[in-house]
């Protein structure tokens, strides 16, 4: 727990009366990593010292009362935000250009795959006979530059996704347009994208990125006259 992992290894040998705000704050900032961990450590330490005050254990002021959580609060993941309603999706999809409707409506919406996953989908990971795709890697935005990254070998990352007839149709549309190669290149340093293997690409044949996904999506939102909180087409960092 938080107490045994963080508080006791550092402070178990100290007398309560010797604990000072500045030392506690310096420790919290420098040695306790992560916003949520710092928050939980602060809350528990505050509660423990308040209990000590109530029990008359030689302290009258809680040195943890003014501690500040200094770690950066993580941004809420897009998938945790409220998604558009079915009616909003229908309006937005209707406003998409045909090419992006194939990607965002016929494939992404049908499969629930994240942008980094379908942007990195390679032909050798498509099983037309079984109507599935195997997620083995993703494309991530690394400081404005696209990079290949192996999907994490968890249920959320390294997995197989079933295809509807509509989603399979989107793949076949892209296969006919781009004629992707079924070769199986290794990730290497990650920046050699091997675009010739990619199933989904931008309208000019480049790998999908934040601009050629987000721009038509937001334009469709404006044309539809509705702005949902959760634009799936945004690539952001393309993780997960």
Coordinates of N, CA and C in Angstrom, one line a residue:
X1 N 0.8 -1.2 0.0 CA 0.0 0.0 0.0 C 0.9 1.3 0.0
X2 N 0.2 2.4 -0.1 CA 0.9 3.7 -0.1 C 1.8 3.9 1.2
X3 N 1.2 3.4 2.3 CA 1.9 3.6 3.6 C 3.2 2.8 3.6
X4 N 3.2 1.6 3.3 CA 4.4 0.7 3.3 C 5.3 1.0 2.1
X5 N 4.8 1.4 1.0 CA 5.7 1.6 -0.2 C 6.3 3.0 -0.2
X6 N 5.7 4.0 0.4 CA 6.2 5.4 0.3 C 6.5 6.0 1.7
X7 N 5.6 6.0 2.6 CA 5.7 6.8 3.8 C 6.7 6.1 4.8
X8 N 6.5 4.9 5.1 CA 7.3 4.2 6.1 C 8.8 4.1 5.8
X9 N 9.1 3.8 4.5 CA 10.6 3.7 4.2 C 11.3 5.0 4.4
X10 N 10.6 6.1 4.3 CA 11.3 7.4 4.5 C 11.1 8.0 5.9
X11 N 10.0 7.8 6.5 CA 9.7 8.6 7.8 C 9.5 7.7 9.0
X12 N 9.6 6.4 8.9 CA 9.3 5.5 10.0 C 10.3 5.8 11.2
X13 N 11.5 6.2 10.9 CA 12.5 6.4 11.9 C 12.5 7.8 12.5
X14 N 11.6 8.6 12.1 CA 11.5 10.0 12.6 C 10.4 10.1 13.7
X15 N 10.7 11.0 14.7 CA 9.7 11.3 15.7 C 8.7 12.3 15.0
X16 N 7.4 12.1 15.4 CA 6.4 13.0 14.8 C 6.7 14.5 15.0
X17 N 7.3 14.8 16.2 CA 7.6 16.2 16.5 C 8.7 16.8 15.6
X18 N 9.5 15.9 15.0 CA 10.6 16.3 14.1 C 10.2 16.5 12.6
X19 N 8.9 16.1 12.3 CA 8.5 16.3 10.9 C 8.2 17.8 10.6
X20 N 8.8 18.3 9.5 CA 8.6 19.7 9.2 C 8.0 19.8 7.7
X21 N 7.2 20.8 7.5 CA 6.6 21.0 6.2 C 7.6 21.0 5.1
X22 N 8.6 21.8 5.2 CA 9.6 21.9 4.1 C 10.2 20.6 3.7
X23 N 10.6 19.8 4.7 CA 11.2 18.5 4.4 C 10.2 17.6 3.7
X24 N 8.9 17.6 4.2 CA 7.9 16.8 3.7 C 7.6 17.2 2.2
X25 N 7.6 18.5 2.0 CA 7.3 19.0 0.6 C 8.4 18.6 -0.3
X26 N 9.6 18.8 0.1 CA 10.8 18.4 -0.7 C 10.8 17.0 -1.1
X27 N 10.5 16.1 -0.1 CA 10.4 14.7 -0.3 C 9.3 14.3 -1.3
X28 N 8.1 14.9 -1.1 CA 6.9 14.6 -2.0 C 7.2 15.0 -3.4
X29 N 7.9 16.1 -3.6 CA 8.2 16.6 -4.9 C 9.3 15.8 -5.6
X30 N 10.3 15.5 -4.9 CA 11.5 14.9 -5.5 C 11.4 13.4 -5.6
X31 N 10.8 12.7 -4.6 CA 10.9 11.3 -4.5 C 9.6 10.5 -4.8
X32 N 8.5 11.2 -4.7 CA 7.2 10.5 -5.0 C 6.8 10.9 -6.4
X33 N 6.8 9.9 -7.3 CA 6.5 10.1 -8.7 C 5.1 9.9 -9.1
X34 N 4.6 10.8 -9.9 CA 3.2 10.7 -10.5 C 2.2 11.5 -9.7
X35 N 1.3 12.1 -10.4 CA 0.2 12.9 -9.8 C -0.7 12.1 -8.8
X36 N -1.2 11.0 -9.3 CA -2.1 10.2 -8.4 C -1.4 9.7 -7.2
X37 N -0.1 9.2 -7.3 CA 0.6 8.7 -6.2 C 0.9 9.8 -5.2
X38 N 1.3 11.0 -5.7 CA 1.5 12.1 -4.8 C 0.2 12.5 -4.0
X39 N -0.9 12.5 -4.8 CA -2.1 12.9 -4.2 C -2.5 11.9 -3.1
X40 N -2.4 10.6 -3.3 CA -2.7 9.6 -2.3 C -1.8 9.6 -1.1
X41 N -0.5 9.9 -1.4 CA 0.5 10.0 -0.3 C 0.1 11.2 0.6
X42 N -0.2 12.3 0.0 CA -0.5 13.5 0.8 C -1.8 13.3 1.6
X43 N -2.8 12.7 1.0 CA -4.0 12.4 1.7 C -3.8 11.5 2.9
X44 N -3.0 10.4 2.7 CA -2.8 9.5 3.8 C -1.9 10.1 4.9
X45 N -0.9 10.8 4.5 CA 0.0 11.4 5.5 C -0.8 12.4 6.3
X46 N -1.6 13.2 5.7 CA -2.5 14.2 6.4 C -3.4 13.5 7.4
X47 N -4.0 12.4 7.0 CA -4.9 11.7 7.8 C -4.2 11.0 9.0
X48 N -3.0 10.5 8.8 CA -2.2 9.9 9.9 C -1.8 10.9 10.9
X49 N -1.4 12.1 10.4 CA -0.9 13.1 11.4 C -2.1 13.8 12.1
X50 N -3.2 13.9 11.4 CA -4.4 14.4 12.1 C -4.8 13.4 13.2
X51 N -4.7 12.1 12.9 CA -5.0 11.1 14.0 C -4.1 11.2 15.1
X52 N -2.8 11.5 14.9 CA -1.8 11.7 15.9 C -2.1 12.9 16.8
X53 N -2.6 14.0 16.2 CA -3.0 15.2 16.9 C -4.1 14.8 17.8
X54 N -5.1 14.1 17.3 CA -6.3 13.8 18.1 C -5.9 12.9 19.3
X55 N -4.9 12.0 19.1 CA -4.5 11.1 20.1 C -3.6 11.7 21.1
X56 N -3.3 13.0 20.9 CA -2.4 13.7 21.8 C -0.9 13.3 21.8
X57 N -0.5 12.9 20.5 CA 0.9 12.4 20.4 C 1.9 13.5 20.2
X58 N 1.9 14.5 21.1 CA 3.0 15.5 21.1 C 3.0 16.5 20.0
X59 N 2.1 16.4 19.0 CA 2.1 17.5 18.0 C 0.7 18.1 18.0
X60 N 0.7 19.4 17.8 CA -0.5 20.2 17.8 C -0.8 20.8 16.4
X61 N 0.2 20.8 15.5 CA 0.0 21.4 14.2 C 0.4 20.3 13.2
X62 N -0.4 20.1 12.2 CA -0.2 19.1 11.1 C 0.8 19.6 10.1
X63 N 2.0 19.2 10.0 CA 3.0 19.7 9.0 C 2.7 19.3 7.6
X64 N 1.7 18.4 7.4 CA 1.3 18.0 6.0 C 0.1 18.8 5.5
X65 N -0.4 19.7 6.3 CA -1.6 20.4 6.0 C -1.5 21.3 4.7
X66 N -0.3 21.8 4.5 CA -0.1 22.7 3.3 C 0.7 22.1 2.2
X67 N 0.8 20.7 2.2 CA 1.6 20.1 1.2 C 0.9 20.3 -0.2
X68 N 1.7 20.4 -1.2 CA 1.1 20.6 -2.6 C 1.5 19.4 -3.5
X69 N 0.6 18.9 -4.2 CA 0.9 17.9 -5.2 C 1.5 18.7 -6.4
X70 N 2.8 18.4 -6.7 CA 3.5 19.1 -7.7 C 3.6 18.4 -9.0
X71 N 3.4 17.1 -9.0 CA 3.4 16.4 -10.3 C 2.3 16.8 -11.2
X72 N 2.6 16.8 -12.5 CA 1.7 17.3 -13.5 C 0.5 16.4 -13.6
X73 N -0.7 17.0 -13.5 CA -1.9 16.2 -13.6 C -2.1 15.7 -15.0
X74 N -2.3 14.4 -15.2 CA -2.4 13.8 -16.6 C -3.7 14.3 -17.2
X75 N -3.6 14.6 -18.5 CA -4.8 15.0 -19.3 C -5.7 13.8 -19.4
X76 N -7.0 14.1 -19.4 CA -8.0 13.0 -19.5 C -7.9 12.4 -20.9
X77 N -7.8 11.1 -20.9 CA -7.7 10.4 -22.2 C -9.0 10.6 -23.0
X78 N -8.9 10.9 -24.3 CA -10.1 11.1 -25.1 C -11.1 10.0 -25.0
X79 N -10.7 8.8 -24.8 CA -11.7 7.7 -24.6 C -12.5 7.8 -23.3
X80 N -12.0 8.6 -22.4 CA -12.7 8.7 -21.1 C -13.8 9.8 -21.2
X81 N -13.8 10.6 -22.3 CA -14.7 11.7 -22.4 C -16.0 11.2 -23.0
X82 N -17.0 12.0 -22.8 CA -18.4 11.7 -23.3 C -18.4 11.5 -24.8
X83 N -18.7 10.4 -25.3 CA -18.8 10.2 -26.8 C -20.0 10.9 -27.4
X84 N -19.9 11.2 -28.7 CA -21.1 11.7 -29.4 C -22.3 10.7 -29.3
X85 N -23.5 11.2 -29.4 CA -24.6 10.3 -29.5 C -24.7 9.7 -30.9
X86 N -25.5 8.7 -31.1 CA -25.7 8.0 -32.4 C -26.1 9.1 -33.4
X87 N -27.0 10.0 -33.0 CA -27.5 11.0 -33.9 C -26.4 11.9 -34.3
X88 N -25.5 12.3 -33.3 CA -24.4 13.2 -33.7 C -23.5 12.5 -34.6
X89 N -23.2 11.3 -34.4 CA -22.3 10.5 -35.3 C -22.9 10.5 -36.7
X90 N -24.1 10.3 -36.8 CA -24.8 10.2 -38.1 C -24.6 11.5 -38.9
X91 N -24.8 12.6 -38.2 CA -24.6 14.0 -38.8 C -23.2 14.2 -39.2
X92 N -22.3 13.9 -38.3 CA -20.9 14.1 -38.6 C -20.4 13.2 -39.8
X93 N -20.8 12.0 -39.7 CA -20.4 11.0 -40.8 C -20.9 11.5 -42.2
X94 N -22.1 12.0 -42.2 CA -22.7 12.4 -43.4 C -22.0 13.6 -44.0
X95 N -21.3 14.4 -43.1 CA -20.6 15.6 -43.6 C -19.1 15.3 -44.0
X96 N -18.7 14.1 -43.7 CA -17.3 13.8 -44.1 C -17.1 13.6 -45.6
X97 N -15.9 14.1 -46.1 CA -15.6 13.7 -47.5 C -15.6 12.2 -47.7
X98 N -15.9 11.8 -48.9 CA -16.0 10.3 -49.1 C -14.8 9.6 -48.7
X99 N -13.6 10.0 -49.0 CA -12.4 9.3 -48.6 C -12.3 9.1 -47.1
X100 N -12.5 10.2 -46.4 CA -12.4 10.0 -44.9 C -13.6 9.3 -44.3
X101 N -14.7 9.3 -45.0 CA -15.9 8.6 -44.5 C -15.5 7.1 -44.5
X102 N -14.8 6.6 -45.5 CA -14.3 5.2 -45.6 C -13.5 4.9 -44.3
X103 N -12.6 5.8 -44.0 CA -11.7 5.5 -42.8 C -12.4 5.7 -41.5
X104 N -13.1 6.8 -41.3 CA -13.7 7.2 -40.0 C -15.0 6.6 -39.7
X105 N -15.9 6.5 -40.8 CA -17.2 5.9 -40.6 C -17.2 4.4 -40.8
X106 N -16.7 4.0 -42.0 CA -16.8 2.6 -42.4 C -15.9 1.7 -41.6
X107 N -14.7 2.2 -41.2 CA -13.8 1.4 -40.5 C -13.6 1.7 -39.0
X108 N -13.2 2.9 -38.7 CA -12.9 3.3 -37.3 C -14.2 3.1 -36.4
X109 N -15.3 3.6 -36.9 CA -16.5 3.6 -36.1 C -17.0 2.2 -36.0
X110 N -16.9 1.4 -37.0 CA -17.3 0.0 -37.0 C -16.5 -0.9 -36.1
X111 N -15.2 -0.7 -36.1 CA -14.3 -1.6 -35.3 C -14.0 -1.1 -33.9
X112 N -14.1 0.3 -33.7 CA -13.7 0.8 -32.4 C -12.2 0.9 -32.2
X113 N -11.5 0.6 -33.3 CA -10.0 0.8 -33.2 C -9.6 2.2 -33.0
X114 N -8.5 2.4 -32.3 CA -8.0 3.8 -32.1 C -7.2 4.2 -33.4
X115 N -7.0 5.5 -33.5 CA -6.3 6.0 -34.7 C -4.9 5.4 -34.9
X116 N -4.2 5.3 -33.8 CA -2.8 4.8 -34.0 C -2.8 3.4 -34.4
X117 N -3.9 2.6 -34.1 CA -4.0 1.2 -34.5 C -4.3 1.1 -35.9
X118 N -5.3 1.8 -36.4 CA -5.6 1.6 -37.9 C -4.6 2.3 -38.8
X119 N -4.0 3.4 -38.2 CA -3.0 4.1 -39.0 C -1.8 3.2 -39.2
X120 N -1.5 2.3 -38.3 CA -0.4 1.4 -38.4 C -0.7 0.0 -38.9
X121 N -1.9 -0.2 -39.3 CA -2.3 -1.5 -39.8 C -1.6 -1.8 -41.1
X122 N -1.0 -3.0 -41.2 CA -0.3 -3.5 -42.4 C -1.0 -4.7 -43.0
X123 N -0.8 -4.8 -44.3 CA -1.6 -5.8 -45.0 C -1.4 -7.2 -44.4
X124 N -0.2 -7.6 -44.0 CA 0.0 -8.9 -43.5 C -0.7 -9.2 -42.2
X125 N -1.3 -8.1 -41.6 CA -2.1 -8.3 -40.4 C -3.6 -8.4 -40.6
X126 N -4.0 -8.4 -41.9 CA -5.4 -8.5 -42.3 C -5.6 -10.0 -42.8
X127 N -6.6 -10.6 -42.1 CA -7.1 -11.9 -42.5 C -8.5 -11.8 -43.2
X128 N -8.5 -11.8 -44.5 CA -9.7 -11.6 -45.2 C -10.7 -12.8 -45.0
X129 N -10.1 -14.0 -45.0 CA -10.9 -15.2 -44.8 C -11.6 -15.3 -43.5
X130 N -10.9 -14.9 -42.4 CA -11.5 -15.0 -41.1 C -12.2 -13.7 -40.7
X131 N -12.0 -12.7 -41.6 CA -12.6 -11.3 -41.3 C -12.2 -10.7 -40.0
X132 N -10.9 -10.7 -39.8 CA -10.3 -10.1 -38.6 C -9.0 -9.4 -39.0
X133 N -8.6 -8.5 -38.1 CA -7.3 -7.8 -38.2 C -6.5 -8.1 -36.9
X134 N -5.2 -8.2 -37.0 CA -4.4 -8.5 -35.9 C -3.6 -7.2 -35.5
X135 N -3.8 -6.7 -34.4 CA -3.1 -5.5 -34.0 C -1.8 -5.9 -33.4
X136 N -0.7 -5.5 -34.1 CA 0.6 -5.9 -33.6 C 1.5 -4.7 -33.4
X137 N 1.1 -3.6 -34.0 CA 1.9 -2.3 -33.8 C 1.0 -1.1 -34.0
X138 N 1.5 0.0 -33.6 CA 0.7 1.3 -33.8 C 1.6 2.3 -34.3
X139 N 1.1 3.4 -34.8 CA 1.9 4.6 -35.1 C 1.6 5.6 -34.0
X140 N 2.7 6.2 -33.5 CA 2.6 7.2 -32.5 C 3.2 8.5 -33.0
X141 N 2.7 9.6 -32.5 CA 3.3 10.9 -32.8 C 4.4 11.2 -31.8
X142 N 5.6 11.2 -32.2 CA 6.7 11.4 -31.3 C 7.3 12.8 -31.6
X143 N 6.8 13.8 -30.9 CA 7.3 15.2 -31.1 C 7.1 15.7 -32.5
X144 N 5.9 15.3 -33.1 CA 5.6 15.8 -34.4 C 6.0 14.9 -35.5
X145 N 6.7 13.8 -35.2 CA 7.2 12.9 -36.2 C 6.6 11.5 -35.9
X146 N 6.1 10.9 -37.0 CA 5.5 9.6 -36.8 C 6.5 8.5 -36.6
X147 N 6.2 7.6 -35.7 CA 7.1 6.5 -35.4 C 6.3 5.2 -35.1
X148 N 6.9 4.1 -35.6 CA 6.3 2.8 -35.3 C 6.6 2.3 -33.9
X149 N 5.6 1.6 -33.3 CA 5.8 1.1 -32.0 C 5.0 -0.2 -31.8
X150 N 5.7 -1.2 -31.3 CA 5.0 -2.4 -31.0 C 3.8 -2.2 -30.1
X151 N 2.7 -2.8 -30.4 CA 1.5 -2.8 -29.5 C 1.9 -3.5 -28.2
X152 N 1.4 -3.0 -27.0 CA 1.7 -3.7 -25.8 C 1.0 -5.0 -25.8
X153 N 1.7 -6.0 -25.3 CA 1.1 -7.4 -25.3 C 0.2 -7.6 -24.1
X154 N -0.9 -6.8 -24.2 CA -2.0 -6.9 -23.3 C -3.3 -7.1 -24.0
X155 N -4.4 -7.3 -23.3 CA -5.7 -7.4 -24.0 C -6.1 -6.1 -24.7
X156 N -5.6 -5.0 -24.1 CA -5.9 -3.7 -24.7 C -5.0 -3.3 -25.9
X157 N -3.9 -4.0 -26.1 CA -3.0 -3.7 -27.1 C -2.9 -4.8 -28.2
X158 N -2.2 -5.8 -27.8 CA -1.8 -6.9 -28.7 C -3.1 -7.8 -28.8
X159 N -3.9 -7.6 -29.9 CA -5.2 -8.3 -29.9 C -5.7 -8.5 -31.3
X160 N -6.7 -9.3 -31.5 CA -7.4 -9.5 -32.8 C -8.8 -8.9 -32.8
X161 N -9.1 -8.1 -33.8 CA -10.3 -7.4 -33.9 C -11.2 -7.9 -35.0
X162 N -12.4 -8.3 -34.7 CA -13.3 -8.8 -35.8 C -13.8 -7.7 -36.7
X163 N -14.1 -8.0 -37.9 CA -14.5 -7.0 -38.9 C -15.9 -7.3 -39.3
X164 N -16.7 -6.2 -39.4 CA -18.0 -6.3 -40.0 C -17.8 -6.2 -41.5
X165 N -18.9 -6.5 -42.2 CA -18.8 -6.4 -43.7 C -18.4 -5.0 -44.2
X166 N -19.0 -4.0 -43.5 CA -18.6 -2.6 -43.8 C -17.2 -2.3 -43.6
X167 N -16.6 -2.8 -42.5 CA -15.2 -2.5 -42.2 C -14.3 -3.3 -43.2
X168 N -14.7 -4.5 -43.5 CA -13.9 -5.2 -44.5 C -14.0 -4.5 -45.9
X169 N -15.1 -3.9 -46.2 CA -15.3 -3.1 -47.4 C -14.3 -1.9 -47.4
X170 N -14.1 -1.3 -46.3 CA -13.2 -0.2 -46.2 C -11.8 -0.6 -46.5
X171 N -11.4 -1.8 -45.9 CA -10.1 -2.3 -46.2 C -9.9 -2.6 -47.7
X172 N -10.9 -3.2 -48.3 CA -10.8 -3.6 -49.7 C -10.7 -2.3 -50.6
X173 N -11.4 -1.3 -50.2 CA -11.3 0.0 -50.9 C -9.9 0.5 -50.8
X174 N -9.3 0.5 -49.7 CA -7.9 1.0 -49.6 C -6.9 0.0 -50.3
X175 N -7.2 -1.2 -50.3 CA -6.3 -2.2 -50.9 C -6.3 -1.9 -52.4
X176 N -7.5 -1.7 -53.0 CA -7.6 -1.4 -54.4 C -6.9 -0.1 -54.8
X177 N -7.0 0.9 -53.9 CA -6.4 2.2 -54.2 C -4.9 2.2 -54.0
X178 N -4.4 1.6 -53.0 CA -3.0 1.7 -52.7 C -2.2 0.5 -53.0
X179 N -2.8 -0.6 -53.2 CA -2.1 -1.8 -53.5 C -0.9 -2.1 -52.5
X180 N -1.3 -2.1 -51.2 CA -0.2 -2.4 -50.2 C 0.5 -3.7 -50.4
X181 N 1.7 -3.7 -50.0 CA 2.5 -5.0 -50.1 C 2.3 -5.8 -48.8
X182 N 2.3 -7.1 -49.0 CA 2.1 -8.0 -47.9 C 3.4 -8.4 -47.2
X183 N 4.5 -7.7 -47.4 CA 5.8 -7.9 -46.8 C 5.6 -7.6 -45.3
X184 N 6.6 -8.2 -44.5 CA 6.5 -8.0 -43.1 C 7.8 -7.4 -42.6
X185 N 7.9 -6.1 -42.7 CA 9.1 -5.4 -42.3 C 9.2 -5.3 -40.8
X186 N 10.4 -5.3 -40.2 CA 10.6 -5.2 -38.8 C 10.6 -3.7 -38.4
X187 N 10.2 -3.5 -37.2 CA 10.1 -2.1 -36.7 C 11.4 -1.3 -36.7
X188 N 12.5 -2.0 -36.4 CA 13.8 -1.3 -36.5 C 13.8 -0.1 -35.5
X189 N 14.3 1.0 -36.0 CA 14.3 2.2 -35.1 C 13.0 2.9 -35.0
X190 N 12.0 2.4 -35.7 CA 10.6 3.0 -35.6 C 10.3 4.1 -36.5
X191 N 11.3 4.7 -37.1 CA 11.0 5.9 -37.9 C 10.9 5.5 -39.4
X192 N 11.4 4.3 -39.8 CA 11.2 3.8 -41.1 C 9.8 3.2 -41.2
X193 N 8.9 4.0 -41.7 CA 7.5 3.6 -41.7 C 7.1 2.5 -42.6
X194 N 7.8 2.3 -43.7 CA 7.5 1.3 -44.7 C 6.0 1.5 -45.1
X195 N 5.8 2.7 -45.7 CA 4.4 3.1 -46.0 C 3.8 2.1 -47.1
X196 N 4.7 1.5 -47.8 CA 4.2 0.6 -48.9 C 3.4 -0.6 -48.3
X197 N 3.5 -0.9 -47.0 CA 2.8 -2.0 -46.4 C 1.5 -1.5 -45.7
X198 N 1.3 -0.2 -45.5 CA 0.2 0.3 -44.8 C -1.1 0.2 -45.6
X199 N -2.2 -0.2 -44.9 CA -3.5 -0.4 -45.6 C -4.2 1.0 -45.6
X200 N -4.2 1.7 -44.5 CA -4.9 3.1 -44.5 C -3.8 4.2 -44.6
X201 N -4.1 5.1 -45.5 CA -3.2 6.2 -45.8 C -4.0 7.5 -46.0
X202 N -3.3 8.6 -46.0 CA -3.9 9.8 -46.3 C -4.3 9.9 -47.8
X203 N -5.1 10.8 -48.2 CA -5.6 10.9 -49.7 C -4.4 11.0 -50.7
X204 N -3.3 11.4 -50.3 CA -2.1 11.5 -51.2 C -1.1 10.4 -51.0
X205 N -1.5 9.4 -50.2 CA -0.6 8.2 -50.0 C 0.3 8.3 -48.8
X206 N 0.3 9.3 -48.1 CA 1.2 9.4 -46.9 C 0.6 8.7 -45.7
X207 N 1.4 8.4 -44.7 CA 0.8 7.7 -43.5 C -0.1 8.7 -42.8
X208 N -1.2 8.1 -42.2 CA -2.1 9.0 -41.5 C -1.5 9.7 -40.3
X209 N -1.8 10.9 -40.1 CA -1.3 11.7 -39.0 C -2.4 12.6 -38.4
X210 N -2.0 13.4 -37.4 CA -3.0 14.2 -36.7 C -3.7 15.2 -37.6
X211 N -3.0 15.7 -38.6 CA -3.6 16.7 -39.5 C -4.6 16.1 -40.5
X212 N -4.2 15.0 -41.1 CA -5.1 14.5 -42.2 C -6.2 13.6 -41.6
X213 N -6.2 13.5 -40.2 CA -7.4 12.9 -39.6 C -8.3 13.9 -38.9
X214 N -7.6 14.8 -38.1 CA -8.4 15.8 -37.3 C -9.1 16.8 -38.2
X215 N -8.4 17.3 -39.2 CA -8.9 18.4 -40.0 C -10.3 18.1 -40.6
X216 N -10.4 17.0 -41.4 CA -11.8 16.7 -41.9 C -12.8 16.4 -40.9
X217 N -12.4 15.8 -39.8 CA -13.3 15.5 -38.7 C -13.9 16.7 -38.1
X218 N -13.0 17.7 -37.8 CA -13.5 18.9 -37.2 C -14.4 19.8 -38.2
X219 N -14.0 19.7 -39.4 CA -14.8 20.4 -40.4 C -16.1 19.8 -40.5
X220 N -16.2 18.4 -40.5 CA -17.5 17.8 -40.5 C -18.3 18.1 -39.3
X221 N -17.7 18.3 -38.1 CA -18.4 18.7 -36.9 C -19.0 20.0 -37.1
X222 N -18.3 21.0 -37.7 CA -18.8 22.3 -37.9 C -20.0 22.3 -38.9
X223 N -19.8 21.5 -39.9 CA -20.9 21.4 -40.9 C -22.1 20.8 -40.4
X224 N -21.9 19.8 -39.5 CA -23.0 19.1 -38.8 C -23.7 20.0 -37.8
X225 N -23.0 21.1 -37.4 CA -23.6 22.0 -36.4 C -23.6 21.5 -35.0
X226 N -22.8 20.5 -34.7 CA -22.7 19.9 -33.4 C -21.3 19.6 -33.1
X227 N -20.9 19.8 -31.8 CA -19.5 19.6 -31.4 C -19.4 18.6 -30.3
X228 N -19.3 17.3 -30.5 CA -19.2 16.4 -29.4 C -17.9 16.5 -28.7
X229 N -17.9 16.0 -27.5 CA -16.7 16.1 -26.6 C -15.6 15.1 -27.0
X230 N -15.9 14.2 -27.8 CA -15.0 13.0 -28.0 C -14.8 12.8 -29.5
X231 N -14.0 13.6 -30.2 CA -13.7 13.4 -31.6 C -12.7 12.2 -31.8
X232 N -13.2 11.1 -32.1 CA -12.4 9.9 -32.3 C -11.3 10.0 -33.3
X233 N -11.5 11.0 -34.3 CA -10.5 11.0 -35.3 C -9.2 11.7 -34.9
X234 N -9.2 12.4 -33.8 CA -8.0 13.0 -33.4 C -6.9 12.0 -33.0
X235 N -5.8 12.2 -33.6 CA -4.7 11.2 -33.4 C -4.0 11.4 -32.1
X236 N -4.0 12.6 -31.6 CA -3.3 13.0 -30.3 C -1.9 12.3 -30.4
X237 N -1.6 11.5 -29.4 CA -0.4 10.7 -29.4 C -0.5 9.3 -30.0
X238 N -1.7 9.0 -30.4 CA -1.9 7.7 -31.0 C -1.5 6.5 -30.1
X239 N -1.6 6.6 -28.8 CA -1.2 5.5 -27.9 C -2.3 4.7 -27.5
X240 N -2.1 3.5 -27.3 CA -3.0 2.5 -26.7 C -3.8 1.8 -27.6

